[in-house]
PDB file of C-alpha atoms and ligand atoms in Angstrom:
ATOM      1  CA  MET O   1      32.519 -40.231   0.071  1.00 93.00           C
ATOM      2  CA  LEU O   2      29.253 -38.084   0.696  1.00 96.00           C
ATOM      3  CA  GLY O   3      28.076 -35.986  -2.305  1.00 98.00           C
ATOM      4  CA  VAL O   4      26.783 -32.453  -1.771  1.00 98.00           C
ATOM      5  CA  PHE O   5      25.246 -30.966  -4.495  1.00 98.00           C
ATOM      6  CA  ASP O   6      23.912 -27.147  -5.067  1.00 96.00           C
ATOM      7  CA  SER O   7      23.296 -24.847  -8.485  1.00 95.00           C
ATOM      8  CA  GLY O   8      26.493 -22.946  -7.458  1.00 93.00           C
ATOM      9  CA  PHE O   9      27.969 -21.313  -4.537  1.00 93.00           C
ATOM     10  CA  GLY O  10      25.076 -21.643  -1.926  1.00 93.00           C
ATOM     11  CA  GLY O  11      25.540 -25.135  -0.942  1.00 95.00           C
ATOM     12  CA  LEU O  12      28.893 -24.321   0.924  1.00 95.00           C
ATOM     13  CA  THR O  13      27.193 -22.957   3.609  1.00 93.00           C
ATOM     14  CA  ILE O  14      25.500 -26.336   4.119  1.00 96.00           C
ATOM     15  CA  LEU O  15      28.880 -28.089   3.437  1.00 97.00           C
ATOM     16  CA  LYS O  16      30.723 -26.060   5.761  1.00 95.00           C
ATOM     17  CA  ASP O  17      28.335 -27.022   8.797  1.00 96.00           C
ATOM     18  CA  LEU O  18      28.474 -31.073   7.518  1.00 97.00           C
ATOM     19  CA  ALA O  19      32.551 -30.633   7.462  1.00 96.00           C
ATOM     20  CA  LYS O  20      32.681 -29.321  10.899  1.00 96.00           C
ATOM     21  CA  ALA O  21      30.417 -32.093  12.352  1.00 96.00           C
ATOM     22  CA  LEU O  22      31.782 -34.940  10.729  1.00 95.00           C
ATOM     23  CA  PRO O  23      35.575 -34.144  10.699  1.00 94.00           C
ATOM     24  CA  ASN O  24      36.316 -37.655   9.726  1.00 93.00           C
ATOM     25  CA  TYR O  25      34.355 -38.059   6.427  1.00 94.00           C
ATOM     26  CA  ASP O  26      35.420 -37.272   3.068  1.00 95.00           C
ATOM     27  CA  PHE O  27      32.729 -34.944   0.843  1.00 96.00           C
ATOM     28  CA  VAL O  28      32.897 -33.971  -2.477  1.00 97.00           C
ATOM     29  CA  TYR O  29      30.853 -30.815  -3.434  1.00 97.00           C
ATOM     30  CA  LEU O  30      29.645 -30.127  -6.916  1.00 98.00           C
ATOM     31  CA  GLY O  31      28.388 -26.773  -7.864  1.00 97.00           C
ATOM     32  CA  ASP O  32      26.610 -26.461 -11.320  1.00 97.00           C
ATOM     33  CA  ASN O  33      27.939 -22.786 -11.811  1.00 95.00           C
ATOM     34  CA  ALA O  34      27.266 -22.926 -15.599  1.00 95.00           C
ATOM     35  CA  ARG O  35      23.893 -23.042 -15.091  1.00 95.00           C
ATOM     36  CA  ALA O  36      23.490 -21.451 -12.160  1.00 93.00           C
ATOM     37  CA  PRO O  37      21.055 -19.796 -10.812  1.00 92.00           C
ATOM     38  CA  TYR O  38      17.852 -22.022 -10.556  1.00 93.00           C
ATOM     39  CA  GLY O  39      15.735 -19.784  -8.941  1.00 89.00           C
ATOM     40  CA  ASN O  40      13.712 -18.879 -11.709  1.00 85.00           C
ATOM     41  CA  ARG O  41      14.139 -21.829 -14.064  1.00 93.00           C
ATOM     42  CA  SER O  42      11.397 -24.130 -14.977  1.00 93.00           C
ATOM     43  CA  PHE O  43      10.821 -27.596 -13.272  1.00 94.00           C
ATOM     44  CA  GLU O  44      11.811 -29.241 -16.727  1.00 96.00           C
ATOM     45  CA  SER O  45      15.337 -27.822 -16.327  1.00 97.00           C
ATOM     46  CA  ILE O  46      15.793 -27.864 -12.972  1.00 96.00           C
ATOM     47  CA  TYR O  47      15.294 -31.559 -12.684  1.00 97.00           C
ATOM     48  CA  ARG O  48      17.363 -32.683 -15.897  1.00 97.00           C
ATOM     49  CA  TYR O  49      19.995 -30.872 -14.320  1.00 98.00           C
ATOM     50  CA  THR O  50      19.787 -32.339 -11.142  1.00 98.00           C
ATOM     51  CA  LEU O  51      19.568 -35.605 -12.051  1.00 98.00           C
ATOM     52  CA  GLU O  52      22.752 -35.145 -14.067  1.00 98.00           C
ATOM     53  CA  ALA O  53      24.297 -33.956 -11.304  1.00 98.00           C
ATOM     54  CA  VAL O  54      23.132 -36.659  -8.916  1.00 98.00           C
ATOM     55  CA  ASP O  55      24.450 -39.343 -11.798  1.00 97.00           C
ATOM     56  CA  TYR O  56      27.555 -37.664 -11.564  1.00 98.00           C
ATOM     57  CA  LEU O  57      28.134 -38.293  -7.806  1.00 98.00           C
ATOM     58  CA  PHE O  58      27.128 -41.266  -8.044  1.00 97.00           C
ATOM     59  CA  SER O  59      29.708 -42.241 -10.622  1.00 96.00           C
ATOM     60  CA  LEU O  60      32.508 -40.795  -8.606  1.00 95.00           C
ATOM     61  CA  GLY O  61      31.095 -43.281  -5.749  1.00 95.00           C
ATOM     62  CA  CYS O  62      29.098 -41.510  -3.724  1.00 96.00           C
ATOM     63  CA  PRO O  63      26.469 -43.827  -2.316  1.00 97.00           C
ATOM     64  CA  LEU O  64      24.668 -40.950  -0.629  1.00 98.00           C
ATOM     65  CA  VAL O  65      23.955 -37.624  -2.139  1.00 98.00           C
ATOM     66  CA  ILE O  66      22.999 -34.281  -0.295  1.00 98.00           C
ATOM     67  CA  LEU O  67      20.723 -31.544  -2.469  1.00 98.00           C
ATOM     68  CA  ALA O  68      21.866 -28.827  -0.701  1.00 98.00           C
ATOM     69  CA  CYS O  69      19.681 -26.301  -2.900  1.00 97.00           C
ATOM     70  CA  ASN O  70      16.232 -25.520  -1.504  1.00 96.00           C
ATOM     71  CA  THR O  71      15.577 -24.999  -5.290  1.00 94.00           C
ATOM     72  CA  ALA O  72      16.565 -28.502  -6.609  1.00 97.00           C
ATOM     73  CA  SER O  73      15.095 -29.943  -3.299  1.00 97.00           C
ATOM     74  CA  ALA O  74      11.840 -28.488  -4.174  1.00 95.00           C
ATOM     75  CA  LYS O  75      11.551 -29.319  -7.717  1.00 94.00           C
ATOM     76  CA  ALA O  76      13.717 -32.136  -8.367  1.00 97.00           C
ATOM     77  CA  LEU O  77      14.049 -34.714  -5.485  1.00 97.00           C
ATOM     78  CA  ARG O  78      10.693 -36.348  -5.133  1.00 96.00           C
ATOM     79  CA  THR O  79      10.757 -37.195  -9.014  1.00 97.00           C
ATOM     80  CA  ILE O  80      14.441 -38.358  -8.907  1.00 98.00           C
ATOM     81  CA  GLN O  81      13.625 -40.530  -5.423  1.00 98.00           C
ATOM     82  CA  GLN O  82      10.342 -41.862  -7.015  1.00 97.00           C
ATOM     83  CA  ASN O  83      11.138 -42.381 -10.887  1.00 97.00           C
ATOM     84  CA  ASP O  84      15.116 -42.353 -11.369  1.00 98.00           C
ATOM     85  CA  LEU O  85      16.756 -43.789  -8.557  1.00 98.00           C
ATOM     86  CA  SER O  86      15.664 -47.455  -8.872  1.00 97.00           C
ATOM     87  CA  LYS O  87      16.792 -47.072 -12.576  1.00 96.00           C
ATOM     88  CA  ILE O  88      20.099 -45.729 -12.129  1.00 96.00           C
ATOM     89  CA  ALA O  89      21.217 -46.333  -8.535  1.00 97.00           C
ATOM     90  CA  PRO O  90      18.947 -48.491  -6.323  1.00 97.00           C
ATOM     91  CA  GLN O  91      21.085 -48.961  -3.427  1.00 97.00           C
ATOM     92  CA  ASN O  92      22.027 -45.047  -3.735  1.00 98.00           C
ATOM     93  CA  ARG O  93      20.418 -42.561  -1.538  1.00 98.00           C
ATOM     94  CA  VAL O  94      19.257 -38.883  -2.262  1.00 98.00           C
ATOM     95  CA  LEU O  95      18.319 -36.245   0.494  1.00 98.00           C
ATOM     96  CA  GLY O  96      17.067 -32.649   0.128  1.00 98.00           C
ATOM     97  CA  ILE O  97      17.178 -29.744   2.449  1.00 98.00           C
ATOM     98  CA  ILE O  98      13.567 -28.752   2.981  1.00 98.00           C
ATOM     99  CA  ARG O  99      11.885 -32.096   4.678  1.00 97.00           C
ATOM    100  CA  PRO O 100      14.500 -31.886   7.808  1.00 97.00           C
ATOM    101  CA  ILE O 101      13.434 -28.119   8.130  1.00 98.00           C
ATOM    102  CA  ALA O 102       9.817 -28.962   7.693  1.00 98.00           C
ATOM    103  CA  GLU O 103      10.052 -31.884  10.512  1.00 97.00           C
ATOM    104  CA  GLU O 104      11.608 -29.350  12.966  1.00 97.00           C
ATOM    105  CA  VAL O 105       9.997 -26.100  12.175  1.00 98.00           C
ATOM    106  CA  GLY O 106       7.043 -26.451  14.607  1.00 98.00           C
ATOM    107  CA  LYS O 107       9.825 -26.326  17.366  1.00 97.00           C
ATOM    108  CA  PHE O 108      11.073 -22.701  16.670  1.00 96.00           C
ATOM    109  CA  THR O 109       7.796 -20.912  17.073  1.00 98.00           C
ATOM    110  CA  LYS O 110       5.876 -19.836  20.219  1.00 98.00           C
ATOM    111  CA  SER O 111       3.134 -17.939  18.176  1.00 98.00           C
ATOM    112  CA  GLY O 112       2.320 -20.953  15.658  1.00 98.00           C
ATOM    113  CA  TYR O 113       2.937 -18.586  12.670  1.00 98.00           C
ATOM    114  CA  VAL O 114       6.374 -19.260  10.683  1.00 98.00           C
ATOM    115  CA  GLY O 115       7.550 -17.240   7.764  1.00 98.00           C
ATOM    116  CA  ILE O 116       9.335 -18.890   4.646  1.00 98.00           C
ATOM    117  CA  LEU O 117      12.248 -16.681   2.692  1.00 98.00           C
ATOM    118  CA  GLY O 118      13.530 -18.774  -0.446  1.00 97.00           C
ATOM    119  CA  THR O 119      13.833 -18.125  -4.114  1.00 94.00           C
ATOM    120  CA  GLU O 120      10.907 -17.835  -6.826  1.00 93.00           C
ATOM    121  CA  GLY O 121      11.287 -21.573  -7.610  1.00 92.00           C
ATOM    122  CA  THR O 122      10.922 -22.858  -4.030  1.00 94.00           C
ATOM    123  CA  VAL O 123       8.233 -20.584  -3.243  1.00 96.00           C
ATOM    124  CA  ALA O 124       6.091 -21.206  -6.220  1.00 94.00           C
ATOM    125  CA  SER O 125       6.607 -25.082  -5.654  1.00 93.00           C
ATOM    126  CA  GLN O 126       4.864 -24.887  -2.460  1.00 96.00           C
ATOM    127  CA  SER O 127       7.247 -27.726  -1.277  1.00 96.00           C
ATOM    128  CA  TYR O 128       7.314 -25.978   2.199  1.00 97.00           C
ATOM    129  CA  LEU O 129       4.109 -25.910   2.549  1.00 98.00           C
ATOM    130  CA  LEU O 130       3.383 -29.046   1.666  1.00 97.00           C
ATOM    131  CA  GLU O 131       6.241 -30.703   3.715  1.00 97.00           C
ATOM    132  CA  ILE O 132       5.158 -28.901   6.769  1.00 98.00           C
ATOM    133  CA  ALA O 133       1.409 -29.690   6.687  1.00 98.00           C
ATOM    134  CA  LYS O 134       2.480 -33.221   6.877  1.00 97.00           C
ATOM    135  CA  PHE O 135       4.208 -32.787  10.633  1.00 98.00           C
ATOM    136  CA  TRP O 136       2.632 -29.701  12.146  1.00 98.00           C
ATOM    137  CA  GLN O 137      -1.202 -29.540  11.266  1.00 96.00           C
ATOM    138  CA  ASN O 138      -1.840 -26.310  13.243  1.00 96.00           C
ATOM    139  CA  LEU O 139       1.128 -24.149  12.151  1.00 98.00           C
ATOM    140  CA  HIS O 140       0.520 -21.101   9.815  1.00 98.00           C
ATOM    141  CA  VAL O 141       2.971 -20.616   7.096  1.00 98.00           C
ATOM    142  CA  GLU O 142       3.313 -17.599   5.035  1.00 98.00           C
ATOM    143  CA  GLN O 143       6.068 -17.694   2.164  1.00 98.00           C
ATOM    144  CA  GLN O 144       8.156 -14.588   0.512  1.00 98.00           C
ATOM    145  CA  ALA O 145      10.089 -14.944  -2.699  1.00 98.00           C
ATOM    146  CA  CYS O 146      13.256 -12.352  -2.708  1.00 98.00           C
ATOM    147  CA  PRO O 147      14.544 -13.030  -6.072  1.00 96.00           C
ATOM    148  CA  MET O 148      16.983 -10.035  -5.827  1.00 96.00           C
ATOM    149  CA  LEU O 149      19.213 -11.949  -2.815  1.00 96.00           C
ATOM    150  CA  VAL O 150      20.965 -14.890  -4.866  1.00 93.00           C
ATOM    151  CA  PRO O 151      22.271 -12.410  -7.230  1.00 91.00           C
ATOM    152  CA  LEU O 152      23.340  -9.482  -4.867  1.00 93.00           C
ATOM    153  CA  VAL O 153      25.330 -12.429  -2.976  1.00 90.00           C
ATOM    154  CA  GLU O 154      26.839 -14.094  -6.144  1.00 83.00           C
ATOM    155  CA  ASN O 155      28.190 -10.556  -7.049  1.00 85.00           C
ATOM    156  CA  ASN O 156      29.769 -10.156  -3.249  1.00 84.00           C
ATOM    157  CA  LEU O 157      27.617  -7.289  -2.712  1.00 92.00           C
ATOM    158  CA  ILE O 158      26.794  -8.481   0.656  1.00 93.00           C
ATOM    159  CA  ASN O 159      27.570  -5.418   2.521  1.00 94.00           C
ATOM    160  CA  HIS O 160      26.216  -3.003  -0.326  1.00 97.00           C
ATOM    161  CA  PRO O 161      23.354  -0.619   1.007  1.00 98.00           C
ATOM    162  CA  ALA O 162      21.093  -2.556  -1.930  1.00 98.00           C
ATOM    163  CA  THR O 163      21.225  -5.589  -0.354  1.00 98.00           C
ATOM    164  CA  GLU O 164      20.069  -4.097   3.157  1.00 98.00           C
ATOM    165  CA  MET O 165      17.107  -2.364   1.134  1.00 98.00           C
ATOM    166  CA  PHE O 166      16.076  -5.720  -0.290  1.00 98.00           C
ATOM    167  CA  VAL O 167      16.314  -7.547   2.819  1.00 98.00           C
ATOM    168  CA  LYS O 168      13.967  -4.846   4.335  1.00 98.00           C
ATOM    169  CA  GLU O 169      11.572  -4.967   1.463  1.00 98.00           C
ATOM    170  CA  TYR O 170      11.057  -8.742   1.478  1.00 98.00           C
ATOM    171  CA  THR O 171      10.984  -9.256   5.069  1.00 98.00           C
ATOM    172  CA  GLN O 172       8.306  -6.070   5.817  1.00 98.00           C
ATOM    173  CA  LYS O 173       6.355  -7.476   3.226  1.00 98.00           C
ATOM    174  CA  ILE O 174       5.679 -10.979   4.793  1.00 98.00           C
ATOM    175  CA  LEU O 175       5.427  -9.334   8.238  1.00 98.00           C
ATOM    176  CA  GLU O 176       3.159  -6.882   6.870  1.00 98.00           C
ATOM    177  CA  ARG O 177       1.132  -9.741   5.230  1.00 98.00           C
ATOM    178  CA  GLU O 178       1.389 -11.838   8.839  1.00 98.00           C
ATOM    179  CA  PRO O 179       2.214  -9.992  11.630  1.00 98.00           C
ATOM    180  CA  ARG O 180       1.804 -12.466  14.078  1.00 98.00           C
ATOM    181  CA  ILE O 181       5.235 -14.537  12.807  1.00 98.00           C
ATOM    182  CA  ASP O 182       7.985 -14.714  15.426  1.00 98.00           C
ATOM    183  CA  SER O 183      10.222 -17.221  12.918  1.00 98.00           C
ATOM    184  CA  LEU O 184      11.577 -17.024   9.645  1.00 98.00           C
ATOM    185  CA  VAL O 185      13.305 -19.799   8.178  1.00 98.00           C
ATOM    186  CA  LEU O 186      16.100 -18.987   5.659  1.00 98.00           C
ATOM    187  CA  GLY O 187      15.067 -21.312   3.053  1.00 97.00           C
ATOM    188  CA  CYS O 188      17.981 -20.654   0.603  1.00 97.00           C
ATOM    189  CA  THR O 189      21.448 -21.521   1.043  1.00 95.00           C
ATOM    190  CA  HIS O 190      22.683 -18.330   0.136  1.00 94.00           C
ATOM    191  CA  TYR O 191      20.835 -16.398   2.975  1.00 96.00           C
ATOM    192  CA  PRO O 192      22.809 -17.314   5.805  1.00 95.00           C
ATOM    193  CA  LEU O 193      25.516 -15.278   4.279  1.00 93.00           C
ATOM    194  CA  LEU O 194      23.081 -12.308   5.024  1.00 96.00           C
ATOM    195  CA  GLN O 195      22.284 -13.307   8.517  1.00 95.00           C
ATOM    196  CA  GLU O 196      24.055  -9.811   9.792  1.00 96.00           C
ATOM    197  CA  VAL O 197      21.629  -7.927   7.884  1.00 98.00           C
ATOM    198  CA  PHE O 198      18.489  -9.995   8.505  1.00 98.00           C
ATOM    199  CA  VAL O 199      19.090  -9.253  12.275  1.00 97.00           C
ATOM    200  CA  LYS O 200      19.746  -5.931  11.844  1.00 97.00           C
ATOM    201  CA  VAL O 201      16.549  -5.395   9.828  1.00 97.00           C
ATOM    202  CA  LEU O 202      14.074  -7.585  11.517  1.00 98.00           C
ATOM    203  CA  PRO O 203      12.506  -6.823  15.189  1.00 97.00           C
ATOM    204  CA  LYS O 204      14.092  -8.350  17.985  1.00 96.00           C
ATOM    205  CA  SER O 205      10.796 -10.690  18.304  1.00 96.00           C
ATOM    206  CA  VAL O 206      11.689 -12.560  15.172  1.00 98.00           C
ATOM    207  CA  LYS O 207      13.777 -15.480  15.357  1.00 97.00           C
ATOM    208  CA  ILE O 208      16.001 -16.446  11.985  1.00 97.00           C
ATOM    209  CA  THR O 209      16.537 -20.089  11.389  1.00 95.00           C
ATOM    210  CA  SER O 210      19.167 -20.982   9.063  1.00 92.00           C
ATOM    211  CA  GLN O 211      19.331 -24.565   7.396  1.00 95.00           C
ATOM    212  CA  GLY O 212      22.786 -26.169   8.449  1.00 96.00           C
ATOM    213  CA  GLY O 213      22.298 -26.646  12.208  1.00 96.00           C
ATOM    214  CA  VAL O 214      19.079 -28.817  11.341  1.00 97.00           C
ATOM    215  CA  ILE O 215      20.959 -30.362   8.630  1.00 98.00           C
ATOM    216  CA  VAL O 216      23.925 -31.539  10.146  1.00 98.00           C
ATOM    217  CA  GLN O 217      21.566 -33.247  12.643  1.00 98.00           C
ATOM    218  CA  LYS O 218      19.178 -34.866  10.572  1.00 98.00           C
ATOM    219  CA  THR O 219      22.262 -36.362   8.257  1.00 98.00           C
ATOM    220  CA  ILE O 220      24.143 -37.632  11.712  1.00 98.00           C
ATOM    221  CA  GLU O 221      20.648 -39.162  12.696  1.00 98.00           C
ATOM    222  CA  TYR O 222      20.443 -40.335   9.054  1.00 98.00           C
ATOM    223  CA  LEU O 223      23.960 -42.018   9.151  1.00 97.00           C
ATOM    224  CA  ALA O 224      23.183 -43.577  12.305  1.00 98.00           C
ATOM    225  CA  ASN O 225      19.978 -45.173  11.045  1.00 98.00           C
ATOM    226  CA  HIS O 226      21.454 -46.542   7.853  1.00 98.00           C
ATOM    227  CA  PRO O 227      24.320 -48.281   8.637  1.00 97.00           C
ATOM    228  CA  GLU O 228      24.604 -49.873   5.109  1.00 96.00           C
ATOM    229  CA  ILE O 229      24.950 -46.343   3.475  1.00 96.00           C
ATOM    230  CA  ASP O 230      27.334 -45.334   6.168  1.00 95.00           C
ATOM    231  CA  ASN O 231      29.558 -48.411   5.580  1.00 93.00           C
ATOM    232  CA  ARG O 232      29.345 -47.757   2.089  1.00 93.00           C
ATOM    233  CA  ILE O 233      30.454 -44.116   2.529  1.00 91.00           C
ATOM    234  CA  SER O 234      33.318 -45.226   4.441  1.00 83.00           C
ATOM    235  CA  LYS O 235      34.355 -47.688   2.242  1.00 79.00           C
ATOM    236  CA  ASN O 236      34.467 -45.794  -0.811  1.00 69.00           C
ATOM    237  CA  SER O 237      36.510 -42.874   1.295  1.00 69.00           C
ATOM    238  CA  GLY O 238      38.188 -43.772   4.504  1.00 65.00           C
ATOM    239  CA  LYS O 239      36.450 -41.256   6.423  1.00 73.00           C
ATOM    240  CA  ASN O 240      39.634 -39.191   6.147  1.00 81.00           C
ATOM    241  CA  GLY O 241      38.073 -35.481   5.898  1.00 88.00           C
ATOM    242  CA  LYS O 242      38.905 -34.684   2.512  1.00 92.00           C
ATOM    243  CA  ILE O 243      36.922 -32.247   0.656  1.00 94.00           C
ATOM    244  CA  ARG O 244      37.055 -32.111  -3.151  1.00 95.00           C
ATOM    245  CA  PHE O 245      35.115 -29.216  -4.807  1.00 97.00           C
ATOM    246  CA  LEU O 246      33.963 -29.465  -8.348  1.00 98.00           C
ATOM    247  CA  THR O 247      32.266 -26.824 -10.694  1.00 97.00           C
ATOM    248  CA  THR O 248      30.425 -27.294 -13.993  1.00 97.00           C
ATOM    249  CA  ASP O 249      32.042 -23.650 -14.825  1.00 96.00           C
ATOM    250  CA  SER O 250      35.572 -22.953 -15.051  1.00 97.00           C
ATOM    251  CA  ALA O 251      38.023 -24.087 -11.722  1.00 97.00           C
ATOM    252  CA  GLU O 252      39.223 -20.250 -11.790  1.00 95.00           C
ATOM    253  CA  PHE O 253      35.498 -18.784 -11.950  1.00 93.00           C
ATOM    254  CA  PHE O 254      34.489 -21.141  -8.757  1.00 94.00           C
ATOM    255  CA  LYS O 255      37.589 -20.206  -6.983  1.00 93.00           C
ATOM    256  CA  LYS O 256      37.344 -16.359  -6.994  1.00 89.00           C
ATOM    257  CA  GLY O 257      33.357 -17.054  -6.204  1.00 86.00           C
ATOM    258  CA  ALA O 258      33.735 -19.559  -3.450  1.00 88.00           C
ATOM    259  CA  GLU O 259      36.214 -17.088  -1.261  1.00 80.00           C
ATOM    260  CA  THR O 260      33.138 -15.468  -0.119  1.00 79.00           C
ATOM    261  CA  PHE O 261      31.432 -18.732   1.031  1.00 84.00           C
ATOM    262  CA  TRP O 262      34.588 -20.635   2.243  1.00 86.00           C
ATOM    263  CA  HIS O 263      37.132 -17.785   3.132  1.00 80.00           C
ATOM    264  CA  THR O 264      39.921 -20.214   2.408  1.00 82.00           C
ATOM    265  CA  GLN O 265      41.788 -21.095  -0.896  1.00 82.00           C
ATOM    266  CA  VAL O 266      40.078 -24.130  -2.256  1.00 89.00           C
ATOM    267  CA  GLN O 267      41.506 -26.600  -5.009  1.00 91.00           C
ATOM    268  CA  VAL O 268      38.949 -26.871  -7.695  1.00 96.00           C
ATOM    269  CA  GLU O 269      38.243 -29.168 -10.954  1.00 97.00           C
ATOM    270  CA  SER O 270      35.975 -28.575 -13.400  1.00 98.00           C
ATOM    271  CA  VAL O 271      33.603 -30.981 -14.698  1.00 97.00           C
ATOM    272  CA  ASN O 272      31.065 -32.066 -17.566  1.00 96.00           C
ATOM    273  CA  LEU O 273      28.132 -33.735 -16.420  1.00 94.00           C
ATOM    274  CA  LEU O 274      27.013 -35.459 -19.592  1.00 83.00           C
ATOM    275  CA  PRO O 275      27.871 -39.296 -19.531  1.00 75.00           C
ATOM    276  CA  ASN O 276      29.484 -39.344 -22.802  1.00 72.00           C
ATOM    277  CA  ALA O 277      31.904 -36.639 -21.951  1.00 70.00           C
ATOM    278  CA  ARG O 278      32.978 -38.306 -19.125  1.00 69.00           C
TER     279      ARG O 278
HETATM  280  N1  LIG L   1      21.082 -22.604  -3.850  1.00 51.15           N
HETATM  281  C1  LIG L   1      19.653 -22.040  -4.336  1.00 51.15           C
HETATM  282  C2  LIG L   1      18.665 -22.794  -3.039  1.00 51.15           C
HETATM  283  O1  LIG L   1      19.022 -22.847  -1.945  1.00 51.15           O
HETATM  284  C3  LIG L   1      19.321 -20.728  -4.276  1.00 51.15           C
HETATM  285  C4  LIG L   1      20.188 -20.279  -6.128  1.00 51.15           C
HETATM  286  C5  LIG L   1      20.165 -20.453  -7.355  1.00 51.15           C
HETATM  287  O2  LIG L   1      18.679 -20.138  -7.369  1.00 51.15           O
HETATM  288  O3  LIG L   1      20.391 -21.149  -7.796  1.00 51.15           O
HETATM  289  O4  LIG L   1      17.621 -22.366  -3.400  1.00 51.15           O
END
């Protein structure tokens, strides 16, 4: 089984692309809906919550967990990889979704000016700036926090005029600061659901990149380069194409919200991540 984690529903946009590209793999999705959104929480909380989730997915037998959440990737991934993995499961792996974008982002721009849209937590962490600088030294990167977009999506207000108003405001702000931007990365897993709104308000000269395609490509590459992990995923699951949905909130709550992101009915289990509650 391949584990996919998000603070709530947003990671379902990534899971959808992964499940389509890897139809024979089993997935288990965990949304920490009871504690979402993570966007404006402290480093300590996001790190602790993410570590609990990763540990839980490991306990189910996932040798690889993808943090399908920019905020968790920005604030918790590095510490988990560097400090915790060797103690809790040295042979397992955790990957995030910021580095894969950083590796590719230079290919999406002709002008050399890129914009990143994300939650307050992702933007404040500067993770995109730091990671992109490792691969593209001459690229100019401008960031914009879009704090209203996650609550609007979570409340199913995708087609509400307020959503268009905020998308317009955030994109205008970043383009006013740097008009040479020709590529905008949707650096939050909720934002692909607003793709049409972004297309409507942005000038034609600005291309939008969602993360799903890049994450799929990088995951496939990772599995090919790490046969020991790939073999353990098959061993633990049988690669049957099954998806398990878990949430820290109630199953009913998840089922209702997931309709916006998944479009078909899902079977959901409610779980408690704390080790002594398992
Ligand atoms: N899924 C998170 C991300 O990609 C956003 C939701 C949240 O703030 O928890 O950044």
